[in-house]
Tab-separated table of C-alpha atoms in Angstrom:
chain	number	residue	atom	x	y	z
U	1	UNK	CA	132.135	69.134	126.491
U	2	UNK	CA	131.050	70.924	122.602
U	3	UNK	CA	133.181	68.703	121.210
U	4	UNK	CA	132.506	65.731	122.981
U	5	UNK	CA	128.752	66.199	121.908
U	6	UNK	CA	129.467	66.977	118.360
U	7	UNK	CA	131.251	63.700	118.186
U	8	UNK	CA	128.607	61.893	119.970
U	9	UNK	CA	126.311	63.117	117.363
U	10	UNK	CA	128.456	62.425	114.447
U	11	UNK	CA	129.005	58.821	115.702
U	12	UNK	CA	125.591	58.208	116.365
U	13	UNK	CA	124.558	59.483	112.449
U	14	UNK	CA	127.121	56.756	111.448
U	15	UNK	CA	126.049	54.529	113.226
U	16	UNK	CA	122.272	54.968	112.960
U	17	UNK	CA	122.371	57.018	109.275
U	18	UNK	CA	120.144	59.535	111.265
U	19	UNK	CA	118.700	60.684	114.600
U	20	UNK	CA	114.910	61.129	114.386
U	21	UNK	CA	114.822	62.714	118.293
U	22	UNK	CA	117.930	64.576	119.696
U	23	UNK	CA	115.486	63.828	123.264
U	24	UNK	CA	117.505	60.370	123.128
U	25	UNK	CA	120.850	61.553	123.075
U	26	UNK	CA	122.414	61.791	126.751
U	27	UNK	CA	124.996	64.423	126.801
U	28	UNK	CA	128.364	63.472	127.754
U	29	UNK	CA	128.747	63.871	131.468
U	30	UNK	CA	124.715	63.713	132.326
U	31	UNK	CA	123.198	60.535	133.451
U	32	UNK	CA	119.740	60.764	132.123
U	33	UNK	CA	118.548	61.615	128.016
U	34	UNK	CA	118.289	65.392	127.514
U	35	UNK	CA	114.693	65.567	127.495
U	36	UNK	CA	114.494	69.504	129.441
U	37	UNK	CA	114.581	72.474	126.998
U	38	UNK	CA	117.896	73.201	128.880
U	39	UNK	CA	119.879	70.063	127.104
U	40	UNK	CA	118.208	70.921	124.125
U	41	UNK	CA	119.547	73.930	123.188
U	42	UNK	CA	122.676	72.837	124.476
U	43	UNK	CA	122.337	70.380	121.563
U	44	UNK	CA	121.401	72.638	119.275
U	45	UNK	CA	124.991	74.731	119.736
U	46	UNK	CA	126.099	71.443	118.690
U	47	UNK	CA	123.890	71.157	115.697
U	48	UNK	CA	125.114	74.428	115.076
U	49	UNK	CA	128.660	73.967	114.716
U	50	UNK	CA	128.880	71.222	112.399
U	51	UNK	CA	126.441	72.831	110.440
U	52	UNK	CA	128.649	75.504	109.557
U	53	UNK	CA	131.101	72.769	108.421
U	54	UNK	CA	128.286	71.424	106.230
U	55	UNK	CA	128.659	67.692	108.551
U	56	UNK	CA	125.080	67.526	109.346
U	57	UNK	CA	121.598	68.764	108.174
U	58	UNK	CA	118.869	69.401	110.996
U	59	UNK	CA	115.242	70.248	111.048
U	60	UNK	CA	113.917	71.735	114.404
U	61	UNK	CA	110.619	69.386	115.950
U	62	UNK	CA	108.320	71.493	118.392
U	63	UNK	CA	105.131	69.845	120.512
U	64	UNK	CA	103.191	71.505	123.442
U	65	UNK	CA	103.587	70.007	126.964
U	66	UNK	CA	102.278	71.164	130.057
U	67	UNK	CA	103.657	72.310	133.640
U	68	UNK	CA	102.995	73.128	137.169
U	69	UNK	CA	103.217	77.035	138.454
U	70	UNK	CA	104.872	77.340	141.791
U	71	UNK	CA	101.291	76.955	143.472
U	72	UNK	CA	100.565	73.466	141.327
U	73	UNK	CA	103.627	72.481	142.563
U	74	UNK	CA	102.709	73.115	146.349
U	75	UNK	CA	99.192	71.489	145.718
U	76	UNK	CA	100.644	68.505	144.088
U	77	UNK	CA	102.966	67.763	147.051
U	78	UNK	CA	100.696	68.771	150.012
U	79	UNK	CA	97.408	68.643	148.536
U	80	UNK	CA	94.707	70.774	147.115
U	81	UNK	CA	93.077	74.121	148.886
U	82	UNK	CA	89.566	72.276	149.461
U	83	UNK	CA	91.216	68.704	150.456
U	84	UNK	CA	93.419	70.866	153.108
U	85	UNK	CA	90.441	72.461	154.675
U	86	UNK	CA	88.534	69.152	154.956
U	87	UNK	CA	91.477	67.225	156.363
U	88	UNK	CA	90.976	69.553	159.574
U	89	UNK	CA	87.691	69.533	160.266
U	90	UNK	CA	85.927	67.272	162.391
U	91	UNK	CA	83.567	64.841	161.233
U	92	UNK	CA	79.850	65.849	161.495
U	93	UNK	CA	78.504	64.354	164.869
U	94	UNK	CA	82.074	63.641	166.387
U	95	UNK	CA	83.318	66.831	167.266
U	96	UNK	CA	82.702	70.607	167.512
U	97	UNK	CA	82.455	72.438	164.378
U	98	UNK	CA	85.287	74.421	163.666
U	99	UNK	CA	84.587	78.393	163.516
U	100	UNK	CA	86.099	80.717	160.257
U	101	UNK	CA	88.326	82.130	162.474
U	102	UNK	CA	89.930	78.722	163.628
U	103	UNK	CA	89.994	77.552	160.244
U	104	UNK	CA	92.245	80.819	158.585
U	105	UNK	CA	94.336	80.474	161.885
U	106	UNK	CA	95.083	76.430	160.841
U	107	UNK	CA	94.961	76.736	157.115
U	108	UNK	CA	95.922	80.422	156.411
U	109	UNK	CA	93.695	82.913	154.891
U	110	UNK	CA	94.107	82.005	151.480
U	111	UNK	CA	93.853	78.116	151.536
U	112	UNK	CA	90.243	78.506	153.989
U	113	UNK	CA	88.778	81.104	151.441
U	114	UNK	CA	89.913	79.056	148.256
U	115	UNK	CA	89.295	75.864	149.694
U	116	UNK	CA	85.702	76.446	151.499
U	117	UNK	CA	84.169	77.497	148.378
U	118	UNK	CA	85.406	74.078	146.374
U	119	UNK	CA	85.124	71.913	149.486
U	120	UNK	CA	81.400	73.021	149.555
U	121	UNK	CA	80.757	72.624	145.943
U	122	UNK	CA	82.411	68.825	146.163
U	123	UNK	CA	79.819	68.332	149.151
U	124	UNK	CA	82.918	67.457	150.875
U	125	UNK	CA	81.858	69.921	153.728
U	126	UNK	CA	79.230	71.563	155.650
U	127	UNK	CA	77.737	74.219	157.918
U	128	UNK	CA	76.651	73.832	161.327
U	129	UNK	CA	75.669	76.468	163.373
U	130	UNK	CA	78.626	78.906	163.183
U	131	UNK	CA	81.092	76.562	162.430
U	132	UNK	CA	82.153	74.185	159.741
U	133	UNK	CA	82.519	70.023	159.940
U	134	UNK	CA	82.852	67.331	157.282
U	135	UNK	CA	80.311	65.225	155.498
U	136	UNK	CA	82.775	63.174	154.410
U	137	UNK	CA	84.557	60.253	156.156
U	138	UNK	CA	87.127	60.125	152.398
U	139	UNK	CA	87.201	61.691	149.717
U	140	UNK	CA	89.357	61.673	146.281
U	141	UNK	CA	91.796	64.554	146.076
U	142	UNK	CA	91.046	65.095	142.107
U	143	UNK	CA	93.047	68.334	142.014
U	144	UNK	CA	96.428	67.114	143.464
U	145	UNK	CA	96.161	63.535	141.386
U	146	UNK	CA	95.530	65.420	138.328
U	147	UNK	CA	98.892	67.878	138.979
U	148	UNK	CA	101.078	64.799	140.060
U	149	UNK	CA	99.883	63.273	136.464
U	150	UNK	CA	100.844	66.499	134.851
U	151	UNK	CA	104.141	66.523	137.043
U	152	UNK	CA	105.580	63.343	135.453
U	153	UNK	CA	104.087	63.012	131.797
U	154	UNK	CA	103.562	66.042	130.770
U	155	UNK	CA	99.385	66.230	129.780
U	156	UNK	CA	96.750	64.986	131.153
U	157	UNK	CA	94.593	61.646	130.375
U	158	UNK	CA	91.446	63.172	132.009
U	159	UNK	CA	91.754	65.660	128.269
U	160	UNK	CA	91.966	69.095	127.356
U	161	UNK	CA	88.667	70.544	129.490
U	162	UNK	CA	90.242	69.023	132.486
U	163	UNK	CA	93.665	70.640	131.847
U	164	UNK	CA	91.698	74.215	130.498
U	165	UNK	CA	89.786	74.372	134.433
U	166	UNK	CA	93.947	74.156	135.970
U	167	UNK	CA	95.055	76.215	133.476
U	168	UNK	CA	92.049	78.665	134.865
U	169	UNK	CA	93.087	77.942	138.207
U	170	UNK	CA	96.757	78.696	137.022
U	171	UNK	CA	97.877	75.728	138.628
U	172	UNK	CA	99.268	74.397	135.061
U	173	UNK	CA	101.146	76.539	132.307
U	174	UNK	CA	101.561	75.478	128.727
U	175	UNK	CA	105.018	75.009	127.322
U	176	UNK	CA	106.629	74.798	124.013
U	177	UNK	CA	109.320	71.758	123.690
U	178	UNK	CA	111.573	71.785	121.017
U	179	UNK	CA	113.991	68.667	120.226
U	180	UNK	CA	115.924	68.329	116.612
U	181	UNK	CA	116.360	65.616	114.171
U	182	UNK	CA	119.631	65.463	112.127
U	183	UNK	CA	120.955	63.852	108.920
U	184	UNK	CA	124.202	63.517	107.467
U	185	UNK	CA	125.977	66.526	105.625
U	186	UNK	CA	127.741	66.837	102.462
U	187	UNK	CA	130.934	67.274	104.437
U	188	UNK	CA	130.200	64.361	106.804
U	189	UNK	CA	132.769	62.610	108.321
U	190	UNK	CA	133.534	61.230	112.327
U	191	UNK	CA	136.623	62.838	112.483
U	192	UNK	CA	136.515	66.673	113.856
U	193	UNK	CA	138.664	68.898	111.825
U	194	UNK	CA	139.268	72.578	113.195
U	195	UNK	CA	138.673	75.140	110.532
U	196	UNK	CA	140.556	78.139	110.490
U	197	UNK	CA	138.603	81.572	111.073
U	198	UNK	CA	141.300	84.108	109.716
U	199	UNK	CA	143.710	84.358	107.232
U	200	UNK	CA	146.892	85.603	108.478
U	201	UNK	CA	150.217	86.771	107.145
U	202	UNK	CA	152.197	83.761	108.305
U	203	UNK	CA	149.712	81.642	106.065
U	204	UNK	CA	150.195	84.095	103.172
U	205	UNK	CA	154.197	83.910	103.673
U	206	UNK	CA	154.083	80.024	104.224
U	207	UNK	CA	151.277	78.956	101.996
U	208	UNK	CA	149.407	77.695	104.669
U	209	UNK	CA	146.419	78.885	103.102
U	210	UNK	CA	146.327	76.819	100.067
U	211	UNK	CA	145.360	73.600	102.199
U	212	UNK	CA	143.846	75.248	105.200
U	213	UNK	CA	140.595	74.217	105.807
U	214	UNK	CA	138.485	77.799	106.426
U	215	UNK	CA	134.886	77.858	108.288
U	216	UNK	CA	132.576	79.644	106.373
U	217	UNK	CA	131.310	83.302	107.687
U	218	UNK	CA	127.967	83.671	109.004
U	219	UNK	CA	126.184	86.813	107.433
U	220	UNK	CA	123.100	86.397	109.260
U	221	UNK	CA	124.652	86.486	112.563
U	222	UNK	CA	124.429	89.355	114.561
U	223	UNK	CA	127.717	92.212	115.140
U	224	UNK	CA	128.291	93.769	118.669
U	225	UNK	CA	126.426	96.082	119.619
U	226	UNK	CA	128.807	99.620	119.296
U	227	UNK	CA	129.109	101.319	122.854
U	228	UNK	CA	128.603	104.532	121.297
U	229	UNK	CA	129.391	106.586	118.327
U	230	UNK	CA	129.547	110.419	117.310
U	231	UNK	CA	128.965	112.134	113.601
U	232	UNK	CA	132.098	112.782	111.920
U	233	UNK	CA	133.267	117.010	111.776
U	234	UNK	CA	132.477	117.155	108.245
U	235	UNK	CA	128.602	115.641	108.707
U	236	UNK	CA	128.135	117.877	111.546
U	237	UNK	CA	129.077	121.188	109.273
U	238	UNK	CA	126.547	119.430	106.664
U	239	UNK	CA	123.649	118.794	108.894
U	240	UNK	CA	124.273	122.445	110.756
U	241	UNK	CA	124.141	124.068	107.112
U	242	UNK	CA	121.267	122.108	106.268
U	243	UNK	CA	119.162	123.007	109.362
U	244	UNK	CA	119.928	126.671	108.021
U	245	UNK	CA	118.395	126.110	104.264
U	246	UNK	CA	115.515	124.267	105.997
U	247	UNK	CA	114.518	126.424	108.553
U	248	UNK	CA	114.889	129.091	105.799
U	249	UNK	CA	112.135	127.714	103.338
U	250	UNK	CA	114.622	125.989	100.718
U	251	UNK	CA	114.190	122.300	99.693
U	252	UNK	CA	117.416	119.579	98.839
U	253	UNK	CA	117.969	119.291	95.423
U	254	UNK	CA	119.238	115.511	94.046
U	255	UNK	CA	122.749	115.909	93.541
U	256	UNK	CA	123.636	111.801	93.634
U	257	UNK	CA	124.834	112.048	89.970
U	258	UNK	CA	128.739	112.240	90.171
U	259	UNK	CA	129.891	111.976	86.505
U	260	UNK	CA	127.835	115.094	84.082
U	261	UNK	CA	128.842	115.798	80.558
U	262	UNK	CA	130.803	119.069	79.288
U	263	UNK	CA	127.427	120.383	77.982
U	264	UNK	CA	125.955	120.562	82.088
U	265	UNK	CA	128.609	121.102	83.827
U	266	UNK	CA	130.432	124.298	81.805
U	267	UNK	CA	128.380	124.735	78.844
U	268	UNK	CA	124.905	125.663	80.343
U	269	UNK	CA	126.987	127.977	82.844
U	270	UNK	CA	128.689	129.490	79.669
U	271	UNK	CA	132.174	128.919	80.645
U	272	UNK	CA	134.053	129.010	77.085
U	273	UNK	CA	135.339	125.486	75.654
U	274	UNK	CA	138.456	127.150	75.610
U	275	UNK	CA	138.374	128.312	79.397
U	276	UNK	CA	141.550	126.812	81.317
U	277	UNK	CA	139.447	125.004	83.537
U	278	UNK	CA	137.913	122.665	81.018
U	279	UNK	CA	141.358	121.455	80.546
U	280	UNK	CA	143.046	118.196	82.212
U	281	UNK	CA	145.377	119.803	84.301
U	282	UNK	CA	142.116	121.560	86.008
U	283	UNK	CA	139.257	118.593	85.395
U	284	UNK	CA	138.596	114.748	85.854
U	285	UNK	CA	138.034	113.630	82.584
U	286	UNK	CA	135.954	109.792	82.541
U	287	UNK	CA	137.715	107.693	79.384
U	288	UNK	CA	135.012	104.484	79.631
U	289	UNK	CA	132.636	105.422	78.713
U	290	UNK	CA	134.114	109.011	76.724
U	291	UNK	CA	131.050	110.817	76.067
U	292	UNK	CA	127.704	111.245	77.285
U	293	UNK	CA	124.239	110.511	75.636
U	294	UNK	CA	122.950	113.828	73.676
U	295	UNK	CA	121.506	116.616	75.807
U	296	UNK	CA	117.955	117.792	74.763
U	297	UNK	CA	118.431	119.335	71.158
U	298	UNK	CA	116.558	122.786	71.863
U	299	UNK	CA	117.887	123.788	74.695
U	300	UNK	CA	121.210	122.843	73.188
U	301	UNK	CA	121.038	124.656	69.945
U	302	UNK	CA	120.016	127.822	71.869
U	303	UNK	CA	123.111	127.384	74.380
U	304	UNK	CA	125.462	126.608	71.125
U	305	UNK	CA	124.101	129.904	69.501
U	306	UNK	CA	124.626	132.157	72.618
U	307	UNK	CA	128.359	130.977	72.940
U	308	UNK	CA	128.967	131.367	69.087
U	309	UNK	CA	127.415	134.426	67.683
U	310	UNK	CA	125.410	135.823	71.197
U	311	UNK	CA	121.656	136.474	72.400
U	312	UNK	CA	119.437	138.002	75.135
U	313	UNK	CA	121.698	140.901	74.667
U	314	UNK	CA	125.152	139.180	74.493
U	315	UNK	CA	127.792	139.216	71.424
U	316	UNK	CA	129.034	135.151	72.415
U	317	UNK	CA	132.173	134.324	72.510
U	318	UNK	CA	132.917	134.096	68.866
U	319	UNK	CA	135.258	131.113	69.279
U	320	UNK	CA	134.792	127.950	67.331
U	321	UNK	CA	132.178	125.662	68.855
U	322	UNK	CA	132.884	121.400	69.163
U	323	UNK	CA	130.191	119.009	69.949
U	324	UNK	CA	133.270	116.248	71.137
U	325	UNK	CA	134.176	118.770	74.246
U	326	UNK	CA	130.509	119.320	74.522
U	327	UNK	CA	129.573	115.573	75.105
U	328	UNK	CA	132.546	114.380	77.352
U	329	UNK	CA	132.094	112.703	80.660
U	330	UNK	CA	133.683	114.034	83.842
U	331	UNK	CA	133.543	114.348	87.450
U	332	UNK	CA	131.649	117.539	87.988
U	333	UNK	CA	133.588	120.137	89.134
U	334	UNK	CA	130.978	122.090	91.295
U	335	UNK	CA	127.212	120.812	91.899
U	336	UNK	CA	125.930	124.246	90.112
U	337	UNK	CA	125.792	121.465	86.932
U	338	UNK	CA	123.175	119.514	88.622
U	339	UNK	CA	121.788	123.474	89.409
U	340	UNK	CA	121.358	124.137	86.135
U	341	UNK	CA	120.263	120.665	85.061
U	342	UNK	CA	117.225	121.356	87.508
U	343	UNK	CA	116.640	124.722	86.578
U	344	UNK	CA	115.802	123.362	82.697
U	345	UNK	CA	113.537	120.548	84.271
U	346	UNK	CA	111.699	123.046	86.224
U	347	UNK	CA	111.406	124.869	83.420
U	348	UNK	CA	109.946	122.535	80.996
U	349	UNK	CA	108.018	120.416	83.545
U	350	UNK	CA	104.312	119.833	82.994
U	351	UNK	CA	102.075	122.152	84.203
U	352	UNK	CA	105.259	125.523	83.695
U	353	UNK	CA	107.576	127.077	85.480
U	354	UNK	CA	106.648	127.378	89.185
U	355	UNK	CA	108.824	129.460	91.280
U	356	UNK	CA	111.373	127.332	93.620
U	357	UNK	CA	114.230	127.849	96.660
U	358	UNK	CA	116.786	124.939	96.793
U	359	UNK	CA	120.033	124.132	98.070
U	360	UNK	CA	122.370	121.202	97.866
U	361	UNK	CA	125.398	120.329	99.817
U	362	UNK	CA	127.890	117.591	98.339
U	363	UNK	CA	130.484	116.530	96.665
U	364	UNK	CA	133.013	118.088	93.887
U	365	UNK	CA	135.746	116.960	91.916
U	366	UNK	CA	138.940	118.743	90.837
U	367	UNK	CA	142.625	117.635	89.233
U	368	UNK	CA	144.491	119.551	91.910
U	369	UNK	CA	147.863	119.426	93.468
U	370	UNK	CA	147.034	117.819	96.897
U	371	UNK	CA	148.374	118.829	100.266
U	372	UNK	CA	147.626	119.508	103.815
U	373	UNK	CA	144.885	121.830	103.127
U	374	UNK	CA	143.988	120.215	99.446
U	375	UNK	CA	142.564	117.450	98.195
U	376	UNK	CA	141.190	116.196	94.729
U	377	UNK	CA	137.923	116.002	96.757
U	378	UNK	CA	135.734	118.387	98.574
U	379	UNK	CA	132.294	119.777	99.131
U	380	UNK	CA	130.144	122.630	98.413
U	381	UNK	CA	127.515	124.243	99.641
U	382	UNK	CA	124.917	125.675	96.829
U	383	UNK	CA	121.675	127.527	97.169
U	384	UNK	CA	119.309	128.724	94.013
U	385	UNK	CA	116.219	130.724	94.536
U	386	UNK	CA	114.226	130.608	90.818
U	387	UNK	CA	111.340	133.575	90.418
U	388	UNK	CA	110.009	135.665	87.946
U	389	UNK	CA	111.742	139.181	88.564
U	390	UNK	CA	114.384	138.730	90.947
């Protein structure tokens, strides 16, 4: 039936250039329009489809309506509380008034106490003696006339205040209708093409795919929902050992920045430029861009001096210094770089040094020989307590 609907649509936009109310469509197989919300969204799947093929345009029309609850259905085909309680009394001066307890017996509890108290303010019925008897010969059953008008159109002529005393009654619900109108899409055409949803290998080997039609992916739709899911072994040995550092008193230190220069990652731990593991056999070296923007020049001149001719009670290394090893990229090769990047902003942040406890866990790289217990890749755990004499 989808596609006998689609092409109803698409041969009703050729033939009319454009449906203003998707309410005067019939779909195929139904004998009346689809005016009920029911057919509607039925046509809307429709819509849908050839929308994604770009065949049609639509715009979605909404109006209020009314309807009957369950009990302004049961008034509008037997008759209202208060016209029910009349219809079995006897007419003043022709009979025996009819007692409470009669009247709940023949009407049922509910209908005599909701329809006494409306039949008496209609003047429709009233008291004598102990019983009850009508004053009326006729009368106009407003109530059930007014649902039976609501029934087949929808609203009301009588006007809103009419409609707001059922609504108060809850004899009448409001509704929200939606119906569609369409237009012609870029794509359009009457003839239904089925677009491929995957591209597959026998495509690929035939070349298939170079004339297939494809439908386009929906990225607002909605996935399926997983049945379940667990952390992975390595982010449950992260989220145990930060539990530990919390619970401790330490705080995470940023460690997002992958790539540091020479001058972080070995230099301001005073590993020599000629140590082994500054060369490429050991380290990741980055060769777009090759070097890194200049560190601060202070703190660098007093970390060039230390490594060259000593300080704070060191001799140095007294090997030849070079700024080109000091300002290459690479993947760091343990996250004490971004330690001692911190460690220099703490330092020199407004207001002085304030003492600290932090900890990072995250990735490392190194240029090693992988196997089953190696990879280029792994993670370390790194905590840093900063004080004045520790």
């Amino acid at each position: 039936m989808a596609e006998q609907l689609q092409q109803l649509i698409l041969d009703t936009l050729d033939r009319e250039k454009e449906i203003k109310d998707t309410r005067t469509l019939t779909i195929p197989g139904d004998a009346a329009p689809a005016t009920s919300q029911e057919a509607q969204l039925v046509i809307q799947g429709a819509l849908n489809s050839l929308l994604s093929k770009e065949m049609v345009t639509y715009s979605m029309q909404e109006a209020f309506a009314y309807a009957l609850t369950q009990e302004g259905n049961d008034i509008a085909d037997k008759g209202s509380h208060e016209a029910v309680v009349w219809s079995v009394l006897p007419l003043k001066g022709q009979g025996a008034p009819l007692s409470i307890k009669d009247l709940k017996q023949k009407v049922g509890d509910e209908t005599a106490k909701i329809g006494q108290g409306r039949a008496f303010k209609n003047g429709w019925i009233g008291k004598e003696g102990d019983g009850l008897v009508k004053l009326k010969e006729s009368i106009d059953d407003t109530t059930r006339n007014e649902l039976a008008e609501i029934r087949a159109s929808g609203t009301l002529a009588a006007g809103e205040k009419a409609i707001a005393e059922l609504r108060k009654r809850k004899l009448v619900q409001q509704k929200k209708l939606l119906w569609f109108s369409a237009q012609k899409g870029s794509n359009f055409s009457t003839s239904l093409d089925k677009l491929e949803t995957d591209l597959t290998a026998e495509m690929l080997q035939s070349g298939a795919w170079k004339t297939a039609k494809f439908k386009k992916y929906n990225f607002d739709a909605e996935g399926i929902p997983p049945n379940g899911g667990a952390l992975h072994p390595l982010l449950k040995v992260r989220e145990e050992f930060r539990n530990i550092f919390m619970e401790m008193g330490f705080a995470e230190m940023p460690t997002s920045q992958f790539v540091e220069s020479g001058f972080w990652c070995f230099d301001t731990l005073f590993v020599p430029q000629q140590h082994p593991a500054r060369d490429l056999q050991d380290t990741f070296y980055v060769s777009d861009p090759p070097e890194s923007l200049p560190p601060p020049t202070d703190y660098y001149e007093k970390v060039q001096k230390v490594h060259t001719v000593g300080g704070y009670g060191s001799i140095g290394y007294r090997a030849p210094w070079s700024d080109a090893d000091s300002r290459k990229l690479l993947l760091r090769t343990h996250t004490t770089a971004s330690s001692s990047n911190l460690l220099w902003r703490l330092a020199n942040r407004k207001g002085g040094f304030k003492p600290v406890k932090m900890f990072s866990i995250d990735r490392v790289f190194r240029n090693e020989a992988t196997d089953a217990t190696h990879l280029a890749e792994f993670h370390q755990v790194e905590g840093v307590v900063a004080d004045y004499g520790i």
